[in-house]
Coordinates of C-alpha atoms in Angstrom, one line a residue:
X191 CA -17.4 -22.4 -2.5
X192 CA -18.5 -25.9 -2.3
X193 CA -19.5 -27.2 -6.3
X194 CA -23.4 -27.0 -6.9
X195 CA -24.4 -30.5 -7.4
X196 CA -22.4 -31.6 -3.9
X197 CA -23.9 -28.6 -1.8
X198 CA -27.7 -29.7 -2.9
X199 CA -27.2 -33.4 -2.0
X200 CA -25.8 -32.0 1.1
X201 CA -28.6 -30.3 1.6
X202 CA -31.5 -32.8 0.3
X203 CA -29.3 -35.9 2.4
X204 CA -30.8 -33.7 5.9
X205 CA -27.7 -35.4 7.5
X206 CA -25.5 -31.8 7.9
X207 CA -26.0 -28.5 9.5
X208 CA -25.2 -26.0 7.0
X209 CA -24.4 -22.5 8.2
X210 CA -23.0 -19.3 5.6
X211 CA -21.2 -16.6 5.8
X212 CA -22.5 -14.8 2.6
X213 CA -19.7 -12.3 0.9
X214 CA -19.3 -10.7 -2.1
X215 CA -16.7 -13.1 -3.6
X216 CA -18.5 -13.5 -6.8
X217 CA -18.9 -10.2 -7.4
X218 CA -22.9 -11.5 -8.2
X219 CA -24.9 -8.8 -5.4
X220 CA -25.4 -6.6 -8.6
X221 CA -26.5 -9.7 -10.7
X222 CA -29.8 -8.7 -11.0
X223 CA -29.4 -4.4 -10.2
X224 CA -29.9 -2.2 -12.9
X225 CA -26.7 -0.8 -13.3
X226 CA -25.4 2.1 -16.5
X227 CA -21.8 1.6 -17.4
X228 CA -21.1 -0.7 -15.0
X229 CA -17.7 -2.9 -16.1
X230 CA -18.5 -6.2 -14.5
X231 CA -15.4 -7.4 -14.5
X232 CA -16.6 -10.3 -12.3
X233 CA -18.4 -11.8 -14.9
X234 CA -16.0 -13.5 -17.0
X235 CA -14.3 -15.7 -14.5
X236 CA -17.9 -16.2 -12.8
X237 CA -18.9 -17.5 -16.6
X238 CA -15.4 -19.1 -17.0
X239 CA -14.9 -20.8 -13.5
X240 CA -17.3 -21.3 -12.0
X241 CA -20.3 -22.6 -14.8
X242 CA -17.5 -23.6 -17.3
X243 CA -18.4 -21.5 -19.8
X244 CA -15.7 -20.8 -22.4
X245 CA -15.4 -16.4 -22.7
X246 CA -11.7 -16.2 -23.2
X247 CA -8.4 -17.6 -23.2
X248 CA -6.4 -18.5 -20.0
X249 CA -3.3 -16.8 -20.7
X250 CA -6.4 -13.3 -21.5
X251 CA -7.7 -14.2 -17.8
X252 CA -4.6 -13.9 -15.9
X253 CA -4.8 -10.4 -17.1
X254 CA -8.1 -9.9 -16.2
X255 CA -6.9 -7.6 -13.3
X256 CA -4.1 -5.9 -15.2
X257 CA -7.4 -5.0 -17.6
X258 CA -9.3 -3.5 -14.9
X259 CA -6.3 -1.4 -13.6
X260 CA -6.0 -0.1 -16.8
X261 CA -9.6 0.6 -17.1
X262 CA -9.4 3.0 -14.3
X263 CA -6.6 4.7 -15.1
X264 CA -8.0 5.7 -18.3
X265 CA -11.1 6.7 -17.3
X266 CA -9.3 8.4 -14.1
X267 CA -11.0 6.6 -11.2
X268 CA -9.4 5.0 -8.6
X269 CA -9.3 1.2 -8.8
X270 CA -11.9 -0.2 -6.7
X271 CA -9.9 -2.3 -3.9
X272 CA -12.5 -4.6 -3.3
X273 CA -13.5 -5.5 -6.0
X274 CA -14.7 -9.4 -6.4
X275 CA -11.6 -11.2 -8.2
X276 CA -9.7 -8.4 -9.7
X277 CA -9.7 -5.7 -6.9
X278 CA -6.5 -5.3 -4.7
X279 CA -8.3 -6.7 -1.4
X280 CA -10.0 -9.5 -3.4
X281 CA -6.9 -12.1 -1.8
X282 CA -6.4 -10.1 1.5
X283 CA -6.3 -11.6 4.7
X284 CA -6.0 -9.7 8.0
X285 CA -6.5 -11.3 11.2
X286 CA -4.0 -14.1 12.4
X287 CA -6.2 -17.3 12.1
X288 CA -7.3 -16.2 8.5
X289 CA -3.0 -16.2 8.0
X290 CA -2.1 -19.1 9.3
X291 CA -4.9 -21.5 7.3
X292 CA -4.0 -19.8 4.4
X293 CA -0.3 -21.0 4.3
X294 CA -1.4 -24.5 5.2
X295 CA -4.0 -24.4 2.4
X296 CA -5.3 -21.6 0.6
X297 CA -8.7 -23.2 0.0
X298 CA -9.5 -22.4 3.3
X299 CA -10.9 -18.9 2.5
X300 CA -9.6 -18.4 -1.1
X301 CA -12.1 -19.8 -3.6
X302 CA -9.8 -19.4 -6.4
X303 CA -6.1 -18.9 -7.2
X304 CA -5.6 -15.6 -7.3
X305 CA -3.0 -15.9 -10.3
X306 CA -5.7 -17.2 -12.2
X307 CA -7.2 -13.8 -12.7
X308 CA -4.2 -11.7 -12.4
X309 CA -4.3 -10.7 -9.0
X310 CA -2.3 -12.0 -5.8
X311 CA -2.8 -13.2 -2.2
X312 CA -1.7 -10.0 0.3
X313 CA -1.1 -10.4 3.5
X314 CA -2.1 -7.0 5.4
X315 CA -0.5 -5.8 8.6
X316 CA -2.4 -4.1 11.6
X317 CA -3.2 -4.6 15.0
X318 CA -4.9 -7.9 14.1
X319 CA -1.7 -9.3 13.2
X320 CA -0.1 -12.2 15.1
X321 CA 3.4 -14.1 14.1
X322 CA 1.5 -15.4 11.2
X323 CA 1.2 -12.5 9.2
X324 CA 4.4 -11.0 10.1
X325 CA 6.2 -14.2 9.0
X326 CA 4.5 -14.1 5.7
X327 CA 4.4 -10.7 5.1
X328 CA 8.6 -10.9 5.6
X329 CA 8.3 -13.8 2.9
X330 CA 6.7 -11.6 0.5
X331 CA 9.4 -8.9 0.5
X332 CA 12.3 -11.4 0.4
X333 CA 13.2 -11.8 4.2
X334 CA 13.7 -15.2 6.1
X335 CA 12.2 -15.7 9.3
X336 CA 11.2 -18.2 11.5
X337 CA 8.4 -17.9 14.6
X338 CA 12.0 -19.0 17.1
X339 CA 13.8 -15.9 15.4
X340 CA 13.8 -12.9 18.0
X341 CA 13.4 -10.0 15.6
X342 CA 9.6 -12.0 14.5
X343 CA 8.7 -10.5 17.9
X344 CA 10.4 -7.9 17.8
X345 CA 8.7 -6.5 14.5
X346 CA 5.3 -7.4 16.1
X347 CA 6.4 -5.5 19.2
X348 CA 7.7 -2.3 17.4
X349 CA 3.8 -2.5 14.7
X350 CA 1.8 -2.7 17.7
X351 CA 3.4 0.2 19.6
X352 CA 3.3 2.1 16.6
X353 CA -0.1 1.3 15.5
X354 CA -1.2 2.4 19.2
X355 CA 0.4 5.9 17.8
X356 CA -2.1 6.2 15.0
X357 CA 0.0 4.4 12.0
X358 CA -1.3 2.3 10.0
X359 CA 0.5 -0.4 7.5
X360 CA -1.9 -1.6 5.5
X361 CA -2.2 0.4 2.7
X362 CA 1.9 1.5 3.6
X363 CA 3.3 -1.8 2.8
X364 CA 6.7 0.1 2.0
X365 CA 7.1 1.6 5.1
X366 CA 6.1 -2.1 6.6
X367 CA 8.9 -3.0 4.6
X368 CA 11.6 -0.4 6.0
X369 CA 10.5 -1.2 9.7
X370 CA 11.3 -4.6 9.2
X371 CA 14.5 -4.2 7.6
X372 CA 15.3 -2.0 10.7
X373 CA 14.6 -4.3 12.6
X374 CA 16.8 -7.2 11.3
X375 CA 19.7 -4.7 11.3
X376 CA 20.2 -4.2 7.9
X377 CA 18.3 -0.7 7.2
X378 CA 20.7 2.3 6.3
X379 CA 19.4 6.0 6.1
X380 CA 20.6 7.2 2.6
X381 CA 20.8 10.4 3.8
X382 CA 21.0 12.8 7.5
X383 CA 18.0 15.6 8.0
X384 CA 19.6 18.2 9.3
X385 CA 16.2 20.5 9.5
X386 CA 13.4 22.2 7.4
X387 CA 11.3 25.5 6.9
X388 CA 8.5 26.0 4.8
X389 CA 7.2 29.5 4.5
X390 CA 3.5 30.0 2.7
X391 CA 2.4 33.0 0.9
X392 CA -1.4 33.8 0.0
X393 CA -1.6 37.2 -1.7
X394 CA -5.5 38.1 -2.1
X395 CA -6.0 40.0 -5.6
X396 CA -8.9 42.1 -6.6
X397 CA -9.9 39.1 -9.0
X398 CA -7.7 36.3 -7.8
X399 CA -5.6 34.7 -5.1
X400 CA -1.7 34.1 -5.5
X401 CA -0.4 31.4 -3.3
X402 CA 3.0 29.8 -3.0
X403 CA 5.2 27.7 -0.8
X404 CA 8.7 27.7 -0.1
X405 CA 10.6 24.9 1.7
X406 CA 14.5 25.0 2.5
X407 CA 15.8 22.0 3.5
X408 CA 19.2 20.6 4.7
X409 CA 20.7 17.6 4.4
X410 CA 24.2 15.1 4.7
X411 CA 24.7 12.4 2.3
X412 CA 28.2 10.4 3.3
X413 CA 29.1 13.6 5.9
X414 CA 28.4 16.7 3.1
X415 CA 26.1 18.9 4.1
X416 CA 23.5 20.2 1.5
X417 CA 21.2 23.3 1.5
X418 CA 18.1 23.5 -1.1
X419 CA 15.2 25.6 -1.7
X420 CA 12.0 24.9 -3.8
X421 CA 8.9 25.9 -4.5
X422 CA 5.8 24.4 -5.2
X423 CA 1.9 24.7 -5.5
X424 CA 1.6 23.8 -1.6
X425 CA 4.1 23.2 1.4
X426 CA 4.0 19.3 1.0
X427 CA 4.8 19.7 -2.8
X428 CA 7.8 22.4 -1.9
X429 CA 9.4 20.5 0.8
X430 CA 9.3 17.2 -1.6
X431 CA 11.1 19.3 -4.4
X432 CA 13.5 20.5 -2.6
X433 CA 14.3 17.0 -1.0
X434 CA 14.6 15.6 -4.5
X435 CA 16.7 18.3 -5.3
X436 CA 19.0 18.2 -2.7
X437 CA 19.5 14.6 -3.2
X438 CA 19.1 14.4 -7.2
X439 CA 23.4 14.6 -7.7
X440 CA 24.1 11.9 -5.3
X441 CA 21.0 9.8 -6.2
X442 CA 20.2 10.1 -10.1
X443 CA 17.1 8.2 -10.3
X444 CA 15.5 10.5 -7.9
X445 CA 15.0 12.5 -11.2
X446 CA 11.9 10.3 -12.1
X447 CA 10.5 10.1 -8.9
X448 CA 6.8 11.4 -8.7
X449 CA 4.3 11.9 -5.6
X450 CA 1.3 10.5 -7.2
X451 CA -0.9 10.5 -4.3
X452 CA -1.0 12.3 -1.0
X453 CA -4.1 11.4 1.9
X454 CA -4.6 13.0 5.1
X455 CA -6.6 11.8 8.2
X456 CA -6.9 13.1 11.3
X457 CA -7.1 10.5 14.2
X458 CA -8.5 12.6 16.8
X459 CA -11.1 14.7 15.9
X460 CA -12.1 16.4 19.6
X461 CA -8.6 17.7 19.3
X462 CA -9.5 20.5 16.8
X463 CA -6.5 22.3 15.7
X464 CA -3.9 20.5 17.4
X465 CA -5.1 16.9 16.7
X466 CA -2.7 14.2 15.2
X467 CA -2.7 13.6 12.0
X468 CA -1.8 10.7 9.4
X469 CA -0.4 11.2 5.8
X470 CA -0.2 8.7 3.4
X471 CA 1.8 9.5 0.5
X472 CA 2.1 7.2 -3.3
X473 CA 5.3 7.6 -4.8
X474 CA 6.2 6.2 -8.4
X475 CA 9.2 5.7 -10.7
X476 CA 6.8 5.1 -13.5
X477 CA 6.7 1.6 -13.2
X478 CA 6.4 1.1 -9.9
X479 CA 3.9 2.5 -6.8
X480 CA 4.8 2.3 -3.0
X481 CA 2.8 4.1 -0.2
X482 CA 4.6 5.6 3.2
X483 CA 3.1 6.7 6.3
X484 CA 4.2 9.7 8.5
X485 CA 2.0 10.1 12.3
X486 CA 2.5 13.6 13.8
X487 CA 0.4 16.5 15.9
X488 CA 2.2 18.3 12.9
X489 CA 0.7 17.5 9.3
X490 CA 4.3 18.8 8.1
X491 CA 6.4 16.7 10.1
X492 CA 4.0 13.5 8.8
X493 CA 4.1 14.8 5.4
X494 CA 7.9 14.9 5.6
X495 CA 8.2 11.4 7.1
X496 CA 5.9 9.8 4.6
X497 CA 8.0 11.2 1.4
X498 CA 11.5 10.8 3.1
X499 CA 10.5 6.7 3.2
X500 CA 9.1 7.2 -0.1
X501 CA 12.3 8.3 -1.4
X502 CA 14.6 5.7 0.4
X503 CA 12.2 2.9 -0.8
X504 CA 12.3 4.0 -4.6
X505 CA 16.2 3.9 -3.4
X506 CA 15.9 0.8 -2.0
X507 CA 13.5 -0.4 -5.0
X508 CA 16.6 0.4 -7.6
X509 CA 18.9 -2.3 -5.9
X510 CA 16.9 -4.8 -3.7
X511 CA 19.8 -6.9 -3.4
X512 CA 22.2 -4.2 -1.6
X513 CA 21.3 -4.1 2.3
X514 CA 23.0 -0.3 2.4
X515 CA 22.1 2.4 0.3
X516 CA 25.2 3.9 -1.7
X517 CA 25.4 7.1 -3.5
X518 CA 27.2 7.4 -6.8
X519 CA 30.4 9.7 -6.8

């Protein structure tokens, strides 16, 4: 990241050892790659800040990312994470060292700011992490804490046990979010699982297959009990239906709610049949996107645990300044 004209007399003086860590920062490894419909979205802040060249207006470049997100939604692609400048990993940083020079000066591994594009600096949780990132990972969802505070170790404690499970935070920041607020004392279920059955149908036609899924599900919200049944086009979509619409009288905004992305994994392979399993599920209130986790030898039981944290965080997104979760009369 060092300016041209100061790396070459660097260089020329003989007086320093230079060694590199080459990355694709720039977005430039395709600079010279013959490339159909490829939206370089790197290019105009390469042209802008780094040769000076005058492409667009600054107010247009911190929306540069916005752009791209947009881009792939309307050609219906996924956004490409990593991505130089734009992408959602552009301004990640993982491992505890990376954290902690970060927050003492960005410079130290960001060669930009990443508002200056439209993106933002993410700290991702894992088993990498050390107080560093927990402590600024907590910042970035509102809570104070200090490296002296007990519950710093405790949340480091309770992600590394966890991890060791087979869950992984970093692309389920929300779920990050609930374990911390558990953690300082101030998480409150919404609601009381009090059990669920999903039965799955596949009817094989002379010509074409009929399947369906039904889930019942009961609940309590404030000591009521509540039995529902849905259906949907598979067991994960039935059981999230008939959550919603168990809860939908109690919690309104639940109406809007969508699952917009579900992902399965399985962490143990050898295990065939009965290996464990780990669901990420993307929930939505149309303005908004959060992703949960769920970890089980049974992909229903993660399924179910990914979309009941979906649902409490939307809940929890509604009001983020109430510590509990009330429902409306």
């Amino acid at each position: 990241t060092l300016p041209t004209p100061q790396y070459l007399d660097w260089w020329r003086g003989g007086h320093v050892f230079c060694s590199l860590h080459r990355s694709e920062g720039f977005g430039l490894g395709l600079a010279e790659a013959m490339r159909a419909g490829y939206l370089a979205m790197a290019l105009i802040p390469n042209l802008q800040l780094k040769l000076g060249y005058s492409c667009i207006e600054d107010e247009q470049l911190a929306r540069l990312a916005q752009v791209s997100r947009l881009t792939s939604e309307v050609v219906n692609l996924a956004p490409d994470d990593h991505a130089p400048f734009v992408g959602r990993s552009a301004f990640a940083h993982k491992g505890g060292i990376h954290v902690s020079a970060v927050a003492r000066n960005p410079l130290t591994y960001e060669h930009i700011q990443p508002e200056q594009v439209g993106n933002q600096r993410r700290i991702v949780i894992s088993d990498q992490s050390g107080l560093s990132n927990v402590l600024a990972k907590a910042r970035s969802f509102g809570h104070e804490l200090n490296k002296q505070d007990p519950a710093c170790r405790q949340i480091l404690g309770r992600l590394k046990a966890l991890e060791s499970e087979g869950y992984q935070f970093e692309a389920a920041e929300a779920s990050f979010d609930l374990l911390m607020r558990e953690a300082l004392g101030y998480r409150q279920q919404p609601f009381e699982l009090k059990g669920f059955q999903v039965q799955c149908d596949i009817l094989q036609g002379i010509n074409t297959t009929y399947d369906s899924a039904l889930a019942t599900i009961k609940v309590a919200v404030n000591g009521e009990d509540i039995l529902e049944a849905a259906e949907g086009n598979g067991p994960v979509a039935a059981l999230d239906a008939a959550l919603r619409k168990a809860l939908v009288k109690f919690y309104p905004e639940i109406a809007v709610y969508q699952l917009t992305d579900y992902k399965v994994r399985i962490l143990n392979g050898g295990s065939g049949t009965s290996a464990k399993t780990r669901v990420l599920v993307e929930s939505s209130n149309g303005e908004q996107r959060w992703t949960t986790v769920g970890v089980s030898t049974n992909i229903l039981e993660a399924s179910y645990q990914a979309v009941v944290e979906g649902i409490e965080y939307g809940l929890l997104l509604q009001c983020p300044t109430k510590k509990a979760l009330m429902p409306s009369n």
